[in-house]
Coordinates of C-alpha atoms in Angstrom, one line a residue:
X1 CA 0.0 0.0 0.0
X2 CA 1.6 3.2 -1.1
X3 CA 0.6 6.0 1.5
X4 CA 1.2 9.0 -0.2
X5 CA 0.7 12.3 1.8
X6 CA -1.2 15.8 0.9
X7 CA 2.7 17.8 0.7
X8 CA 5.1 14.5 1.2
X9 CA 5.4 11.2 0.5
X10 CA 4.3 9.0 3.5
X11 CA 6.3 6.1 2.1
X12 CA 9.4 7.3 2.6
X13 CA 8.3 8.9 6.2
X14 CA 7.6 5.7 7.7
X15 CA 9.5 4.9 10.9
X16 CA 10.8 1.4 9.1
X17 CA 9.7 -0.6 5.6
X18 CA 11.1 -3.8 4.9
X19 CA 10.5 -6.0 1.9
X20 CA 12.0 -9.0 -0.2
X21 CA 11.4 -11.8 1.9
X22 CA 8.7 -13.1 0.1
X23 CA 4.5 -12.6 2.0
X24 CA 3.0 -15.5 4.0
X25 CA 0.4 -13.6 5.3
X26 CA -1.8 -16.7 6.6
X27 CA 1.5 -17.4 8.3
X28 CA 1.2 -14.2 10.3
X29 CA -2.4 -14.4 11.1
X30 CA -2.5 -17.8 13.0
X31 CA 0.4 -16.2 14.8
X32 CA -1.5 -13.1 15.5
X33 CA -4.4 -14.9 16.7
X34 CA -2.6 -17.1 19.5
X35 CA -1.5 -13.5 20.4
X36 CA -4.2 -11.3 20.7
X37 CA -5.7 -10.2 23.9
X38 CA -8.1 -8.3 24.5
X39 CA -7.6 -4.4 25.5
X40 CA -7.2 -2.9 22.3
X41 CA -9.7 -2.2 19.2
X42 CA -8.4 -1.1 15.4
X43 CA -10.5 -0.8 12.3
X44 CA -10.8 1.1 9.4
X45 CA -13.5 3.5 7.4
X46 CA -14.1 0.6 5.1
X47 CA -13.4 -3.1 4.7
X48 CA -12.4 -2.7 1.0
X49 CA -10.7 -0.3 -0.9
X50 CA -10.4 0.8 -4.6
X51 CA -6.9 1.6 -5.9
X52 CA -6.3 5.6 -5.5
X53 CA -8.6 5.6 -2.3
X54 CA -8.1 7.4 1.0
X55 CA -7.9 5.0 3.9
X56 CA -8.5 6.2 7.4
X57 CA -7.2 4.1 10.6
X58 CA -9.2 3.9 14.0
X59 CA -7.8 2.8 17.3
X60 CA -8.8 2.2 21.1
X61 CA -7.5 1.0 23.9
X62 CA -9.2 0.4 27.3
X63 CA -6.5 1.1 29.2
X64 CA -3.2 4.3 28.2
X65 CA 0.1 3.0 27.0
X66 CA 2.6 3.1 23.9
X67 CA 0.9 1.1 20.4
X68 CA 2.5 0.4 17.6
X69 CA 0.8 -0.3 14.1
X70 CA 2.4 -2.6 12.1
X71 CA 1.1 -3.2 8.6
X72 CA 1.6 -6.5 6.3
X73 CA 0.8 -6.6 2.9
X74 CA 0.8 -9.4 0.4
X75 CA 4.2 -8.6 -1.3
X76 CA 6.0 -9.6 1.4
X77 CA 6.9 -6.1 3.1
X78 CA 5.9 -4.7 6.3
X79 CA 6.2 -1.3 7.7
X80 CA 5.3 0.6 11.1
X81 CA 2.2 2.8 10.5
X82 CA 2.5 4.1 14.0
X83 CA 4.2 5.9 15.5
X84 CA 5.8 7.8 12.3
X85 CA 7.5 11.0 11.5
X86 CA 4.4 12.9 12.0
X87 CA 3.5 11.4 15.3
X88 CA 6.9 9.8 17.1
X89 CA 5.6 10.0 20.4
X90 CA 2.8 6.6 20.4
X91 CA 1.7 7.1 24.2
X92 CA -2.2 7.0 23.8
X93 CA -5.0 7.8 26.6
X94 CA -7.3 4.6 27.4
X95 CA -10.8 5.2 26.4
X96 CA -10.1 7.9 24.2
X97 CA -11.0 7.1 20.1
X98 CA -7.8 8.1 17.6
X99 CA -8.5 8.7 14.0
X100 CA -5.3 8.0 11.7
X101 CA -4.9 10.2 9.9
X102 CA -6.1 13.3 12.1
X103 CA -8.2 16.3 10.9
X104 CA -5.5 18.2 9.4
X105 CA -2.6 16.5 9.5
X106 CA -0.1 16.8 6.7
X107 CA -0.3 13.0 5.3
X108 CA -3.1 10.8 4.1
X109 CA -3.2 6.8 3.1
X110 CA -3.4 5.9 -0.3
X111 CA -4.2 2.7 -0.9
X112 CA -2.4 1.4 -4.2
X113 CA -1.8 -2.4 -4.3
X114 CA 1.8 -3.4 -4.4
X115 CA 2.7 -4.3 -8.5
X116 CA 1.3 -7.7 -9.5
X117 CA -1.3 -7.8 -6.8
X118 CA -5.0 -6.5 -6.7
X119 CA -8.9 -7.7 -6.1
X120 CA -9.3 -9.9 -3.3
X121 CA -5.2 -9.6 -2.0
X122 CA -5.3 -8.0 1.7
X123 CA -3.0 -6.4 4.4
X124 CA -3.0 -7.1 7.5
X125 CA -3.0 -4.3 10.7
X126 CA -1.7 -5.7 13.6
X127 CA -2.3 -3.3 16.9
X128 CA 0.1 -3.7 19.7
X129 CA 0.3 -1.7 23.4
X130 CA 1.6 -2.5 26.4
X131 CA 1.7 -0.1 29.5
X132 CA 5.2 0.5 29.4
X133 CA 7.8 1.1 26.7
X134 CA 9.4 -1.6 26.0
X135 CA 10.9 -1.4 22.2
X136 CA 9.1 -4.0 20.4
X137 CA 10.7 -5.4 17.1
X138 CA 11.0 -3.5 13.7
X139 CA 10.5 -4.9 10.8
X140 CA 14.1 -4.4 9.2
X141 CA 16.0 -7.6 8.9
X142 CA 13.1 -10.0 9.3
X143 CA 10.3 -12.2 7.2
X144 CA 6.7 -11.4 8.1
X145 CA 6.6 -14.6 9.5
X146 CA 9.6 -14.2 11.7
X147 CA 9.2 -10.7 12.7
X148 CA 5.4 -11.8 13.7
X149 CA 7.3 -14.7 15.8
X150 CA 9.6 -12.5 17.6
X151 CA 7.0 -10.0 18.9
X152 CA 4.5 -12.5 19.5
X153 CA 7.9 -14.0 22.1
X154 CA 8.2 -10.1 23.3
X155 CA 5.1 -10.1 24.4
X156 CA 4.7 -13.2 26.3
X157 CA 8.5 -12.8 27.8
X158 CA 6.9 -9.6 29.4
X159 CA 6.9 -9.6 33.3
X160 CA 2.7 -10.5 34.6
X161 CA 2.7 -6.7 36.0
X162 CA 3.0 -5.0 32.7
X163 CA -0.9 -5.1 31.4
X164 CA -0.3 -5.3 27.1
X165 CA -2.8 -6.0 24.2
X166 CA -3.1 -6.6 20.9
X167 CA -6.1 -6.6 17.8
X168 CA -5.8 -7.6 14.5
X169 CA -7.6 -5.9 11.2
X170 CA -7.5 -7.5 7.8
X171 CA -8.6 -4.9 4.7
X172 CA -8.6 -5.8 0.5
X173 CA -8.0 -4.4 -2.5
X174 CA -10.5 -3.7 -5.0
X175 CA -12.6 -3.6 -7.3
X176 CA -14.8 -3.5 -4.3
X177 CA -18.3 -5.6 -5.1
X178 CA -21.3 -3.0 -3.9
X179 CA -22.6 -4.2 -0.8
X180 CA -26.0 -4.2 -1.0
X181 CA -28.3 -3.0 1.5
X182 CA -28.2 -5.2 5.0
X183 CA -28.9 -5.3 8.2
X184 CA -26.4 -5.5 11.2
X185 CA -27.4 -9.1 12.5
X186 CA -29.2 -12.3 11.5
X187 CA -29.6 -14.0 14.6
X188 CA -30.2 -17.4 14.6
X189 CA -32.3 -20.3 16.7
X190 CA -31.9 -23.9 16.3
X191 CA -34.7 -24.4 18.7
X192 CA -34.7 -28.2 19.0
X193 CA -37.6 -29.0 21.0
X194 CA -38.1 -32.4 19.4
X195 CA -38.1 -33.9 23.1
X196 CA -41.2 -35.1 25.9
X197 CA -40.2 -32.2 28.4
X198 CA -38.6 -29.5 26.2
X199 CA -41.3 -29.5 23.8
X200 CA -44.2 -28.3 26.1
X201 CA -42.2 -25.2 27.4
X202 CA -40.7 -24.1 23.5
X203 CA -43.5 -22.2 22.6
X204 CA -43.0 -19.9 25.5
X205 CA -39.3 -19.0 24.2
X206 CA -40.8 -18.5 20.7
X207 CA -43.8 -16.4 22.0
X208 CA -40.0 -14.7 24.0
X209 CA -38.1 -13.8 20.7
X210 CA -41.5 -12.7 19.3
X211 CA -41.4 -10.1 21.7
X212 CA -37.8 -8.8 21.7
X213 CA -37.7 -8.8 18.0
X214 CA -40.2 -6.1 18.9
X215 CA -36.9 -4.0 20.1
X216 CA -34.4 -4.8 17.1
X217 CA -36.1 -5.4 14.1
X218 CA -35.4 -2.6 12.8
X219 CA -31.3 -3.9 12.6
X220 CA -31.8 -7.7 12.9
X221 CA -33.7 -10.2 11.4
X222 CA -34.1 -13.5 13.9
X223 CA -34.8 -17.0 11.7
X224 CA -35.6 -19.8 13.8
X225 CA -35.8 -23.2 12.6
X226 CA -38.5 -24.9 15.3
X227 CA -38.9 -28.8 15.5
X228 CA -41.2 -30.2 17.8
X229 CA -42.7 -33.5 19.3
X230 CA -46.3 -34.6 19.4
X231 CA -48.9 -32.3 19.5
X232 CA -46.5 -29.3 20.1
X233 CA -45.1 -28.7 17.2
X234 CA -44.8 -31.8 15.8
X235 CA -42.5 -31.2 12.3
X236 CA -40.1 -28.8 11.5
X237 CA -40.7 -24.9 10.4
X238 CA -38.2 -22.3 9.5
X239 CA -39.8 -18.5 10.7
X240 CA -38.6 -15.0 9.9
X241 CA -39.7 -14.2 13.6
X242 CA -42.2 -11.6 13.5
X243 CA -42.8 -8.8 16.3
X244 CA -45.7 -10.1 18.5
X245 CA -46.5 -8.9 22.3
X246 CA -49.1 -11.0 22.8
X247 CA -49.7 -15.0 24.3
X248 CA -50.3 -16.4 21.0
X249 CA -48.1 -16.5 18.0
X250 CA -47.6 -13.9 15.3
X251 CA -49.5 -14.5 12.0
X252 CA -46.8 -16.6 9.6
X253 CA -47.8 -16.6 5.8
X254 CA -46.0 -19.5 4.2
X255 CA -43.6 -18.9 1.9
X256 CA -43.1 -15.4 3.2
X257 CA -42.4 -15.5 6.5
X258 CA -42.9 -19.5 7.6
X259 CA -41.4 -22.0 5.4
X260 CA -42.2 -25.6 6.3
X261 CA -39.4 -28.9 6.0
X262 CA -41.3 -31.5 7.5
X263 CA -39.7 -33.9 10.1
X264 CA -35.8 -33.3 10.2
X265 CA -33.1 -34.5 12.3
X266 CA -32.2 -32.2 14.8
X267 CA -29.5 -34.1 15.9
X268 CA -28.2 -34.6 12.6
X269 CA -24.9 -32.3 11.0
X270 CA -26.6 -31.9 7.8
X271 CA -29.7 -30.6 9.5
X272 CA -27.9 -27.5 11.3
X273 CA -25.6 -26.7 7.8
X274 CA -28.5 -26.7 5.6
X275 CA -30.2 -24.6 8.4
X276 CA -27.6 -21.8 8.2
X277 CA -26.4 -22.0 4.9
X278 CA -30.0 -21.5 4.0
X279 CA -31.0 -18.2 6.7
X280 CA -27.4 -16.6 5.9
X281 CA -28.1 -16.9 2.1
X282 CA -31.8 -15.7 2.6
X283 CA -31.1 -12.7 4.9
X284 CA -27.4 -11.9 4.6
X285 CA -26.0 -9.4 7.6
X286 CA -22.8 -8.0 8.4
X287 CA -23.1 -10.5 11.4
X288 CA -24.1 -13.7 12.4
X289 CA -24.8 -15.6 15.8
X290 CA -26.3 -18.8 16.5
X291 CA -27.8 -20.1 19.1
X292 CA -28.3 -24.2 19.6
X293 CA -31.7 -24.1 22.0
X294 CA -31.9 -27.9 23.4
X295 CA -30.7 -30.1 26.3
X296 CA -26.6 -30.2 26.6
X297 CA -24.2 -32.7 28.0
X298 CA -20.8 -30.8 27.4
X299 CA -18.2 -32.9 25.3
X300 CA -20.1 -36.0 26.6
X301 CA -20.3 -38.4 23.7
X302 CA -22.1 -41.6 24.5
X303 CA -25.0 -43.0 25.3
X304 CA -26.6 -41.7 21.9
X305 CA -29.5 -39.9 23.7
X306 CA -27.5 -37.9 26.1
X307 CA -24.7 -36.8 23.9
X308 CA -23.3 -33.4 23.3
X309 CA -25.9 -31.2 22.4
X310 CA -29.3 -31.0 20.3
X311 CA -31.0 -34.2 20.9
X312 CA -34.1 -35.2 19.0
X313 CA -35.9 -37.9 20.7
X314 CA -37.8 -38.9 17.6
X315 CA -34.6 -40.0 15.6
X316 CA -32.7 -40.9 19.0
X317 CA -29.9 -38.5 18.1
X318 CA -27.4 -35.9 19.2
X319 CA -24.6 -33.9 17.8
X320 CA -21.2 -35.0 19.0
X321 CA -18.6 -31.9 19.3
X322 CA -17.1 -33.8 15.7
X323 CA -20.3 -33.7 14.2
X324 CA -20.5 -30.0 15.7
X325 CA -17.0 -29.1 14.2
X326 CA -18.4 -30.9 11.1
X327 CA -21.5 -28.5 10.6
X328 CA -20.2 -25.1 11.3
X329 CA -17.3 -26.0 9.0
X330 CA -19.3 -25.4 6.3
X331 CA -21.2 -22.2 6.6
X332 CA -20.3 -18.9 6.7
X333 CA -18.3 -17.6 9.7
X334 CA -20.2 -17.0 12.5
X335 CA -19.8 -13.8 15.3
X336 CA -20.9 -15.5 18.0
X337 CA -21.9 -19.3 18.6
X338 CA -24.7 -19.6 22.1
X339 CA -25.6 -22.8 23.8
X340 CA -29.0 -22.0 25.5
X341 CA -28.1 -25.9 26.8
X342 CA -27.0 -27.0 29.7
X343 CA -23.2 -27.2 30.3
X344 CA -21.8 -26.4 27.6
X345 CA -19.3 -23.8 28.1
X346 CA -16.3 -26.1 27.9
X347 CA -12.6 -26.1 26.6
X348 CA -13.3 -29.0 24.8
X349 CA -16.4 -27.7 23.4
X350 CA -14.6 -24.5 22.3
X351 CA -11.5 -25.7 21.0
X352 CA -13.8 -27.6 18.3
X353 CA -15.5 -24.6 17.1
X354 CA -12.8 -22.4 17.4
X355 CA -11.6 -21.8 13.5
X356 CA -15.6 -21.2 12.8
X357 CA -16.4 -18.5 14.6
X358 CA -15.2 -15.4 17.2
X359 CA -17.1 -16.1 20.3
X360 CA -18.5 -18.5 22.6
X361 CA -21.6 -18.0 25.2
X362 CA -23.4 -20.5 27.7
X363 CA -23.3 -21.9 31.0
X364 CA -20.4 -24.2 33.0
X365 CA -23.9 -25.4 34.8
X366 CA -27.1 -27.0 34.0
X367 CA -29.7 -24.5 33.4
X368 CA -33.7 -24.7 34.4
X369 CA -36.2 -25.4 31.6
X370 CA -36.7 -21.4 31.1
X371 CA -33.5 -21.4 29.8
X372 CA -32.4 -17.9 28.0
X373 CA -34.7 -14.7 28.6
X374 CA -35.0 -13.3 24.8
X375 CA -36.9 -10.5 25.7
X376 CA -34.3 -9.2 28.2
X377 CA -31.3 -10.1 25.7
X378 CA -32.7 -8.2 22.7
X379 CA -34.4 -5.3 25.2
X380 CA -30.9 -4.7 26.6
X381 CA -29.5 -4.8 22.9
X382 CA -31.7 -2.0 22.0
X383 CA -30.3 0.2 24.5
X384 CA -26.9 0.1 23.6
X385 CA -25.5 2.8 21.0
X386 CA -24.2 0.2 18.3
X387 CA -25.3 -3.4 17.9
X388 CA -21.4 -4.7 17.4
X389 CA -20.5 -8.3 18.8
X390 CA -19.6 -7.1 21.7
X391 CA -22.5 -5.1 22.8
X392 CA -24.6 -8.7 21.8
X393 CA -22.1 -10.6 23.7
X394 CA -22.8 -7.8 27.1
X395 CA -26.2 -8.0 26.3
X396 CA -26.4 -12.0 26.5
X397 CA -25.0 -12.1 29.2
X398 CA -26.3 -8.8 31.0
X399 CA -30.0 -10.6 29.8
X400 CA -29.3 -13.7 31.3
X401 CA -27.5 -12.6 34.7
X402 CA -29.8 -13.0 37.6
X403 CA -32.8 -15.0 36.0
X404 CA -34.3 -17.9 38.0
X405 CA -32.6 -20.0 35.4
X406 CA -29.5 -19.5 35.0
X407 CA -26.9 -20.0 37.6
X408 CA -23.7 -19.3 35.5
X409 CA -23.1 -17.4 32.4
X410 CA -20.2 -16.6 30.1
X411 CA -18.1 -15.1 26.9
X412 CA -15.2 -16.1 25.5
X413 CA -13.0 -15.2 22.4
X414 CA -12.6 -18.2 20.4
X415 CA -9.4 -16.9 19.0
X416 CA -7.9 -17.5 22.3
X417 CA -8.7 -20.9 22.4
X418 CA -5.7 -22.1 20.5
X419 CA -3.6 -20.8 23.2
X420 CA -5.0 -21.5 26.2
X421 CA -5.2 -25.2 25.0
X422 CA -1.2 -25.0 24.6
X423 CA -1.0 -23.7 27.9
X424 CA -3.2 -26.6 29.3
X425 CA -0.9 -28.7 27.8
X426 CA 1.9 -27.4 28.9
X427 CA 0.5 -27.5 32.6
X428 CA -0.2 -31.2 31.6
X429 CA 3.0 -32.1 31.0
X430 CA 4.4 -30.3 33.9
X431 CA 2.0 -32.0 36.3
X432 CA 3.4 -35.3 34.9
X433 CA 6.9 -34.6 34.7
X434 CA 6.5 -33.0 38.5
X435 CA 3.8 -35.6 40.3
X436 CA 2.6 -34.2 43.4
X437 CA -0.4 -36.7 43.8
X438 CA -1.7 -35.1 47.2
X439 CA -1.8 -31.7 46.0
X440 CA -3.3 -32.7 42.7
X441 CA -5.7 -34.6 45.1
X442 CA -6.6 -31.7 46.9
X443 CA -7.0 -29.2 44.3
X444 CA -9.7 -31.8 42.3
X445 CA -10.8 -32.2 46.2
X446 CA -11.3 -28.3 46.2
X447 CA -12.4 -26.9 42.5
X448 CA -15.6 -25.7 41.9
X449 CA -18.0 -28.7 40.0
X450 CA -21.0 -28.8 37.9
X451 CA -23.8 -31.1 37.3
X452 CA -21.5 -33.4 36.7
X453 CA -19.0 -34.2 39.1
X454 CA -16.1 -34.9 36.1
X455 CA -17.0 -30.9 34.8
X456 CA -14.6 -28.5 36.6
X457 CA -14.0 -24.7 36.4
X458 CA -10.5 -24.7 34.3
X459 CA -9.7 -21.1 36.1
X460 CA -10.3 -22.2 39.6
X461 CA -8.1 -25.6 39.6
X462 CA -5.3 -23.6 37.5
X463 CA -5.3 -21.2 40.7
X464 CA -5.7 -24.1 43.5
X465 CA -2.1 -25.7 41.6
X466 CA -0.8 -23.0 41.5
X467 CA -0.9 -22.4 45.1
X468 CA -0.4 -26.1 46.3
X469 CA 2.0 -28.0 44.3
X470 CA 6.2 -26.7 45.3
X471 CA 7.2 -27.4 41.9
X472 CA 8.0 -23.9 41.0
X473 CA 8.1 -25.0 37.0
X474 CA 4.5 -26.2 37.8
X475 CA 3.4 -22.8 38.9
X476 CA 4.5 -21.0 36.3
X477 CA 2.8 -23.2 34.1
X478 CA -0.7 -23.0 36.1
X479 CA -0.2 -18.9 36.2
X480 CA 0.3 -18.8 31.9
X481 CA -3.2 -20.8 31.9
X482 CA -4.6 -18.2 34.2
X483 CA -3.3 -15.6 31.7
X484 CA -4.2 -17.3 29.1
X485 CA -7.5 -17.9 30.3
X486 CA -8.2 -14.2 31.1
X487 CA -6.7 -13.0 27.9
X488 CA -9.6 -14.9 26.1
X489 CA -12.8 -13.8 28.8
X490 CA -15.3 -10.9 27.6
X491 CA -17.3 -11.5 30.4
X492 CA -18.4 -13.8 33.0
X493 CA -21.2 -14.1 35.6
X494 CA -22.0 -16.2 38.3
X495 CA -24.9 -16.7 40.9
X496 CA -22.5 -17.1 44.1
X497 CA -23.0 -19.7 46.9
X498 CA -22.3 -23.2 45.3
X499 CA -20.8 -21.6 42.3
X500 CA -18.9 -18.6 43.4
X501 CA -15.6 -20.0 42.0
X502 CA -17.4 -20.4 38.9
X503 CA -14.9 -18.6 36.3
X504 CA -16.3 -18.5 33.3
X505 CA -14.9 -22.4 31.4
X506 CA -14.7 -25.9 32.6
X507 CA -12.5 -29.0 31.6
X508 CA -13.2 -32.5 31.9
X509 CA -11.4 -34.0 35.3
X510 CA -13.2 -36.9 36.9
X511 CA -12.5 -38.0 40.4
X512 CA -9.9 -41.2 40.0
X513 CA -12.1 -43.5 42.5
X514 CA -15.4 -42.6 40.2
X515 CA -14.2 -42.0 36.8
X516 CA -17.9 -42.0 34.4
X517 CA -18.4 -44.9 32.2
X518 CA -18.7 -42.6 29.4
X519 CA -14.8 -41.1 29.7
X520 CA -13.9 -43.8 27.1
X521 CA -15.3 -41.5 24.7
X522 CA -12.2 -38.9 25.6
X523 CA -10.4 -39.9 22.7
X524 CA -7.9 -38.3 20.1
X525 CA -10.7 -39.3 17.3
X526 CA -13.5 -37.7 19.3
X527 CA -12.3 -34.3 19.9
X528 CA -9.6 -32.4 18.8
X529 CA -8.7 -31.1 22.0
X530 CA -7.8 -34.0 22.9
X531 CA -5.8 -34.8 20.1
X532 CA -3.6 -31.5 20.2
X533 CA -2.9 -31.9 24.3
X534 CA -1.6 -33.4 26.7
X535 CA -4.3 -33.1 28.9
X536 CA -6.2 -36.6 28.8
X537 CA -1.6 -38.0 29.3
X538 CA -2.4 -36.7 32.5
X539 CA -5.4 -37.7 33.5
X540 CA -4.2 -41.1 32.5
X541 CA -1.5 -41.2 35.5
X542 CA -3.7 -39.5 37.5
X543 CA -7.0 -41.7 37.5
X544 CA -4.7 -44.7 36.7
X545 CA -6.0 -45.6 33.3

């Protein structure tokens, strides 16, 4: 991207350009993403550019400190946008919005695609601060790759005092396609009620969404797919929810607003693709979450009926966290995934889906039959200045907090998952190579629990090892999960009492003298998490298996 200012040249102003080493660009993403944390926001004006347009930066950062911009773009070269000769001191105020360039200053960004690249080729922006100067790398002298390595190492070498963060923003060259005219969200309901309890108590959510769509429909469209049992219900219909206050349900006209697919397979992969695939074709947004409304189970894989999530009695099925990872594998990226399902906020879970979408929401615990409260999710999404992810993510959770039903509620950014699970691992192997079986004993003795006994808050044992086993190599390992974990949290909630250590993510750790008959299912072919870890080494030594 040449940047060419209004009286100079902001090429040759930059602080430092390098080039020549040849672009891997996906290379420096997956890096990026084990690396970000959140703390720090940077966009631009526009997702695309034509060539000869002006390009205008935005940055903020929750909390003051020195940022750097560094900018990757397909030929292989990578400068520092920030700071530059116009603005070499990069202290920035917390809370405070910048605009790059400023009204009035002396330089703008041009964006002209490097020679031999154009439509659909993209640079990356990679936003770093950290609360002290510390002199992070320059480009000069490195591959993007490399160069993305060594301040990835900076960062994590930095003392646990010095708060830092980091935010990635990808833009591409035109021609641009015109974008036509759509709305902020289509939020989506896979309201599997196909079930003897669930299906007597769906209509009440539905008659729920009715309502709040009341507060957002002016920016979000709401699809539910709705599969029944019995008398309620009994076959499957897609709805473009309508606004509704009262008992009863909205007036449908099919075709237009109800579209009717007979008996389906909720439990089924293809069911849930063809599901999305079909609302995100029909009413494309700018975003997309999802929301899986049925009984949950966590990771839990066997027996059939009580296995992972969405389980349809009539076809005795249930999506396994593969057959999960399966499904959303072939739709369009996704915002924010929800389980309005009991216990499903889980490493393992998370680690599945992570490459499919940016964030995860439910509950460690079991919830009550009410489940979510739609009408106080959308209500408190209308209230809020802009409907982004993360005002739906505060909104989820802010809706949820405090209902009969729900005793634990959470957010997570998927793009930490990758490394926290490293950092689990490494605590794995660390356990192993340092055995302490009494303190291990006693912090399983200790963590907070769920439902099931086996579920565990990740957080809250990482802290109880940290404190009990000697092995100082051990405690340095728990501590990176606990950053690792809270680099990845948007938000949590808890109910106190019996779950005040509730942190916000469990992981699978089943007392050695009751391990369920169902852990046989923990297996390298059932979930990835499993395969990438070291985590179920460990629980091999310590439940003796």
């Amino acid at each position: 991207m040449k940047r060419l200012g209004a009286f100079l040249a902001l090429t040759v102003c930059l602080w430092l350009v390098t080039g020549g080493f040849g672009a891997d660009l996906e290379g420096v993403k997956a890096i990026i993403e084990l690396t970000e944390k959140e703390g720090i926001k940077i966009w631009t004006d526009k997702g695309c550019y034509e060539t000869g347009e002006y390009m205008t930066i935005y940055f903020k950062a929750e909390h003051s400190g020195y940022l750097t911009v560094y900018d990757f773009m397909p030929d292989g070269s990578t400068a520092i946008l920030f700071p530059n000769a116009y603005y070499q001191n990069n202290y920035i105020k917390g809370g405070v919005e910048y605009q790059l360039p400023a009204p009035g200053d002396p330089f703008k960004f041009k964006v002209v695609p490097p020679s031999g690249f154009g439509q659909g080729d993209r640079e990356i922006l990679w936003a770093v601060i950290t609360e002290e100067e510390i002199g992070l790398p320059d480009p000069k002298g490195y591959s993007q790759k490399s160069l993305a390595y060594s301040i990835k190492a900076t960062l994590e070498d930095l003392p646990e005092d010095i708060w830092w963060a980091s935010d990635m923003h990808e833009f591409a060259y035109g021609p641009c396609e015109e974008e036509e005219a759509r709305k902020e969200w289509t939020f989506m309901v896979y309201l599997n009620a196909d079930d003897s309890f669930l299906s007597q108590v769906a209509s009440d959510d539905f008659n729920e969404i009715e309502e709040g769509v009341c507060k957002v429909e002016t920016y979000m469209d709401v699809i539910v797919l709705w599969d029944g049992l019995g008398t309620h219900h009994p076959t499957g219909k897609r709805y473009h929810v309508q606004c509704d206050q009262t008992s009863s349900l909205a007036h449908y006209t099919e075709g237009e607003t109800v579209w009717s697919v007979g008996e389906v397979d909720m439990g089924s992969p293809k069911t849930l693709k063809e599901f999305v695939n079909w609302a995100t074709s029909e009413f494309p947004a700018k975003h997309y979450a999802l929301v899986i409304w049925d009984h949950g189970s966590g990771w839990k894989k066997a027996p059939a009926f009580v296995r992972g999530v969405s389980f349809d009695q009539t076809n005795n099925s249930g999506l396994t966290m593969k057959e999960l990872r399966s499904a959303l594998s072939e739709v369009p990226h996704l915002d924010i995934v929800g389980f309005d399902a009991c216990l499903m906020q889980m490493i393992e879970v998370g680690y599945e889906i992570k490459d499919y979408a940016d964030f995860l929401v439910g509950s460690e615990e079991i919830e009550g039959g009410d489940g979510w409260d739609y009408v106080r999710i959308l209500s408190a999404l209308k209230g809020m200045r802009t409907p982004d992810p993360g005002n739906f993510i505060k909104a989820m959770i802010s809706g949820n907090a405090g209902t009969p039903a729900i005793k634990t509620i959470s957010a997570l950014k998927l793009t930490g998952f990758r490394r926290l699970a490293e950092r689990v691992s490494k605590l794995a192997e660390k356990l192993i190579s340092n055995y302490d079986e009494d303190a291990i004993l006693s912090a399983r003795k200790k963590v907070q629990k769920f439902y099931y006994d086996s579920y565990v808050d990740l957080r809250h044992f990482a802290e109880l090892i940290r404190d009990n086993v000697h092995s100082s190599s051990v405690q340095a390992a728990a501590r990176d999960v606990i950053s690792a974990f809270d680099s990845a949290l948007v938000s949590n909630w808890n109910k106190g009492g019996r779950w005040k250590d509730a942190k916000g993510l469990s992981i699978f750790l089943p007392d050695p003298d009751q391990v369920p008959s169902w852990y046989s299912g923990y297996t390298n072919a059932n979930l990835q998490f499993v395969q990438d870890t070291k985590w179920k080494e460990f629980l091999e030594k310590f439940i003796g298996h």
